[in-house]
CSV table of C-alpha atoms in Angstrom, one decimal:
chain,number,residue,atom,x,y,z
A,1,MET,CA,74.6,-7.3,-83.8
A,2,ILE,CA,77.1,-7.2,-81.0
A,3,LYS,CA,76.1,-9.4,-78.0
A,4,LEU,CA,76.5,-7.5,-74.7
A,5,GLU,CA,78.4,-9.3,-71.9
A,6,ASN,CA,76.0,-8.0,-69.2
A,7,LYS,CA,78.6,-7.9,-66.5
A,8,ILE,CA,79.5,-5.3,-63.9
A,9,TYR,CA,83.1,-5.3,-62.9
A,10,ILE,CA,84.5,-4.1,-59.6
A,11,LYS,CA,88.3,-3.6,-59.9
A,12,ILE,CA,90.2,-3.4,-56.7
A,13,LYS,CA,93.7,-1.9,-56.5
A,14,GLU,CA,96.5,-2.9,-54.1
A,15,ASN,CA,95.6,0.1,-51.8
A,16,ASN,CA,91.9,-1.1,-51.8
A,17,SER,CA,90.6,1.8,-53.8
A,18,ALA,CA,88.0,0.4,-56.3
A,19,THR,CA,86.2,1.2,-59.5
A,20,LEU,CA,82.9,-0.1,-60.8
A,21,ILE,CA,82.8,-0.5,-64.5
A,22,TYR,CA,79.7,-1.5,-66.5
A,23,PRO,CA,81.1,-1.6,-70.0
A,24,ASP,CA,77.8,-2.4,-71.8
A,25,TYR,CA,76.5,1.1,-70.7
A,26,ASN,CA,79.8,3.1,-70.5
A,27,ILE,CA,79.5,3.4,-66.8
A,28,LYS,CA,82.6,3.9,-64.7
A,29,THR,CA,82.6,5.3,-61.2
A,30,LYS,CA,84.5,5.2,-57.9
A,31,ALA,CA,83.4,2.4,-55.6
A,32,TYR,CA,84.0,1.6,-51.9
A,33,ILE,CA,84.7,-1.9,-50.6
A,34,GLY,CA,85.1,-3.6,-47.2
A,35,GLU,CA,87.1,-1.8,-44.6
A,36,ASN,CA,89.4,-4.8,-44.3
A,37,GLY,CA,90.0,-5.2,-48.0
A,38,CYS,CA,88.9,-8.2,-50.1
A,39,THR,CA,89.2,-12.0,-49.9
A,40,TYR,CA,88.5,-15.3,-51.7
A,41,ASN,CA,87.6,-16.8,-48.3
A,42,LYS,CA,84.8,-14.7,-46.9
A,43,LYS,CA,83.8,-15.2,-43.3
A,44,GLU,CA,80.9,-13.7,-41.4
A,45,GLY,CA,81.8,-10.3,-39.9
A,46,ASP,CA,85.4,-10.1,-41.3
A,47,GLY,CA,84.7,-6.7,-43.0
A,48,LYS,CA,86.0,-7.9,-46.3
A,49,THR,CA,84.5,-7.9,-49.8
A,50,PRO,CA,84.4,-11.3,-51.4
A,51,LEU,CA,86.3,-11.8,-54.7
A,52,GLY,CA,84.8,-13.8,-57.6
A,53,GLU,CA,82.0,-13.7,-60.1
A,54,PHE,CA,78.5,-13.7,-58.8
A,55,SER,CA,74.9,-13.6,-59.8
A,56,ILE,CA,72.6,-10.9,-58.6
A,57,GLY,CA,69.7,-11.6,-56.2
A,58,ILE,CA,67.0,-9.4,-54.8
A,59,ALA,CA,66.8,-5.8,-55.7
A,60,PHE,CA,65.4,-3.6,-52.9
A,61,GLY,CA,65.1,-0.1,-51.6
A,62,ILE,CA,62.9,2.5,-49.9
A,63,HIS,CA,60.9,3.5,-53.0
A,64,SER,CA,57.5,2.1,-53.8
A,65,LYS,CA,57.2,-0.7,-56.3
A,66,LYS,CA,54.9,1.5,-58.4
A,67,GLU,CA,57.5,4.1,-59.0
A,68,ILE,CA,60.4,1.7,-59.5
A,69,LEU,CA,58.9,-1.2,-61.5
A,70,LYS,CA,58.0,0.8,-64.5
A,71,ARG,CA,61.7,1.4,-65.0
A,72,MET,CA,63.2,-1.9,-64.0
A,73,LYS,CA,63.7,-5.3,-65.6
A,74,ILE,CA,64.1,-7.3,-62.4
A,75,ASN,CA,61.9,-8.0,-59.4
A,76,TYR,CA,62.0,-5.3,-56.6
A,77,THR,CA,61.1,-5.3,-52.9
A,78,LYS,CA,60.2,-2.2,-51.0
A,79,ILE,CA,61.8,-2.5,-47.6
A,80,ASN,CA,59.8,-1.8,-44.4
A,81,LYS,CA,60.2,-1.8,-40.6
A,82,ASN,CA,59.7,-5.6,-40.5
A,83,MET,CA,62.5,-6.6,-42.8
A,84,TYR,CA,65.9,-7.9,-41.7
A,85,TRP,CA,68.8,-9.6,-43.5
A,86,VAL,CA,69.7,-12.4,-41.1
A,87,ASP,CA,73.4,-12.7,-40.3
A,88,ASP,CA,73.1,-15.3,-37.5
A,89,SER,CA,75.0,-18.4,-38.7
A,90,ASN,CA,72.9,-20.6,-36.4
A,91,SER,CA,69.6,-19.5,-37.9
A,92,LYS,CA,67.8,-21.4,-40.6
A,93,TYR,CA,67.2,-18.0,-42.2
A,94,TYR,CA,70.9,-17.2,-42.4
A,95,ASN,CA,71.8,-14.9,-45.3
A,96,LYS,CA,68.1,-14.4,-46.2
A,97,LEU,CA,65.7,-11.5,-46.2
A,98,VAL,CA,63.0,-12.1,-43.7
A,99,ASP,CA,59.8,-10.1,-43.0
A,100,THR,CA,59.0,-10.5,-39.3
A,101,SER,CA,55.3,-9.7,-40.0
A,102,LYS,CA,55.2,-13.0,-42.0
A,103,ILE,CA,57.9,-15.2,-40.2
A,104,LYS,CA,58.1,-15.4,-36.5
A,105,ILE,CA,61.7,-15.3,-35.2
A,106,ASN,CA,62.8,-14.8,-31.6
A,107,ASN,CA,65.8,-12.6,-30.9
A,108,ILE,CA,66.5,-11.9,-34.6
A,109,GLN,CA,70.1,-11.2,-35.3
A,110,GLY,CA,70.6,-9.3,-38.6
A,111,GLU,CA,70.7,-6.1,-40.5
A,112,HIS,CA,67.5,-4.1,-40.0
A,113,LEU,CA,67.4,-2.7,-43.6
A,114,ILE,CA,65.1,0.3,-42.9
A,115,ASP,CA,67.8,1.6,-40.5
A,116,PHE,CA,69.9,2.4,-43.5
A,117,PRO,CA,67.7,4.6,-45.8
A,118,ILE,CA,70.7,6.3,-47.5
A,119,GLN,CA,72.7,3.1,-48.3
A,120,TYR,CA,69.6,1.1,-49.1
A,121,GLU,CA,67.7,3.7,-51.1
A,122,TYR,CA,68.7,1.4,-54.0
A,123,ALA,CA,70.4,-1.9,-53.4
A,124,ILE,CA,71.1,-5.2,-55.1
A,125,GLU,CA,72.0,-8.5,-53.4
A,126,ILE,CA,75.3,-10.0,-54.6
A,127,LYS,CA,74.9,-13.7,-54.3
A,128,THR,CA,78.3,-14.4,-52.8
A,129,ASN,CA,77.0,-17.2,-50.6
A,130,PRO,CA,74.0,-18.5,-52.6
A,131,SER,CA,73.7,-21.7,-50.6
A,132,SER,CA,73.7,-19.7,-47.3
A,133,ILE,CA,76.5,-21.8,-45.8
A,134,PRO,CA,76.8,-20.7,-42.2
A,135,ASN,CA,79.6,-18.3,-41.4
A,136,PHE,CA,80.5,-17.8,-45.1
A,137,GLY,CA,79.2,-14.3,-45.3
A,138,SER,CA,75.8,-12.7,-45.5
A,139,ALA,CA,74.2,-9.4,-46.6
A,140,ILE,CA,76.6,-8.5,-49.4
A,141,PHE,CA,75.1,-5.8,-51.5
A,142,LEU,CA,75.8,-3.3,-54.2
A,143,HIS,CA,74.3,-0.2,-52.7
A,144,CYS,CA,74.4,3.6,-52.5
A,145,CYS,CA,77.3,5.3,-50.8
A,146,SER,CA,76.6,7.2,-47.6
A,147,ASN,CA,79.9,8.6,-46.5
A,148,LYS,CA,82.6,7.9,-49.1
A,149,LYS,CA,84.3,5.4,-46.8
A,150,TYR,CA,84.7,1.7,-46.7
A,151,THR,CA,81.8,-0.7,-46.1
A,152,ARG,CA,81.6,-3.8,-43.9
A,153,GLY,CA,82.0,-6.0,-47.0
A,154,CYS,CA,79.5,-4.5,-49.5
A,155,ILE,CA,80.3,-2.4,-52.5
A,156,ALA,CA,79.0,1.2,-52.3
A,157,ILE,CA,78.7,3.7,-55.2
A,158,ASN,CA,77.3,7.1,-55.9
A,159,ARG,CA,73.5,7.2,-55.6
A,160,GLU,CA,72.8,8.5,-59.1
A,161,VAL,CA,74.9,5.8,-60.7
A,162,MET,CA,73.2,3.2,-58.4
A,163,GLU,CA,69.8,4.3,-59.6
A,164,GLU,CA,70.9,4.1,-63.2
A,165,ILE,CA,72.3,0.6,-62.7
A,166,MET,CA,69.0,-0.6,-61.0
A,167,CYS,CA,67.2,0.3,-64.3
A,168,LEU,CA,69.8,-1.4,-66.6
A,169,ILE,CA,70.4,-4.8,-65.0
A,170,ASP,CA,68.4,-7.9,-65.5
A,171,ARG,CA,68.3,-11.3,-63.8
A,172,ASN,CA,71.2,-12.5,-66.0
A,173,THR,CA,73.6,-9.7,-64.9
A,174,LYS,CA,76.7,-10.9,-63.2
A,175,ILE,CA,79.0,-8.9,-60.9
A,176,ALA,CA,82.8,-9.7,-61.1
A,177,ILE,CA,84.8,-8.5,-58.2
A,178,LYS,CA,88.5,-8.8,-59.0
A,179,LYS,CA,91.9,-7.5,-57.9
A,180,SER,CA,93.4,-5.1,-60.5
A,181,THR,CA,97.0,-4.6,-61.4
A,182,ILE,CA,96.3,-1.3,-63.2
């Protein structure tokens, strides 16, 4: 039996055009990266996509758990109006998903996830800063594409392909974001 690698590749060309390849499932599709390109030295707010190999974190979206979980192999969170991904480097919740109905935070600075129903219809956290080191980047996701333009550092792909990937990945799936010479 052939062992699958369970890795999603994002190959970025010199001109910052990108392709997502999931070889285990013969998936290949156009991808959109950060408006300012890519980097090995991610900084908060730089508009760049981090390069490297990363684990996946939380899967989330606008669909109910009931309709999603029967098809998925990983945990899933349905986003609501109280959920933010904190991008304030001074916050103890930096680079974390918080639900303000459960955690009290004054003057929250972060991405209000429900404000992006197209992009976050389906989304997966890419753990580019798993220790949540301040100013090293937050809220980096693989998510649905809304406008076929660059992102603020995430990777965006076609909605149908994103939905398919959500059902194929498991907690051991890795995402490798690399520059490509081809």
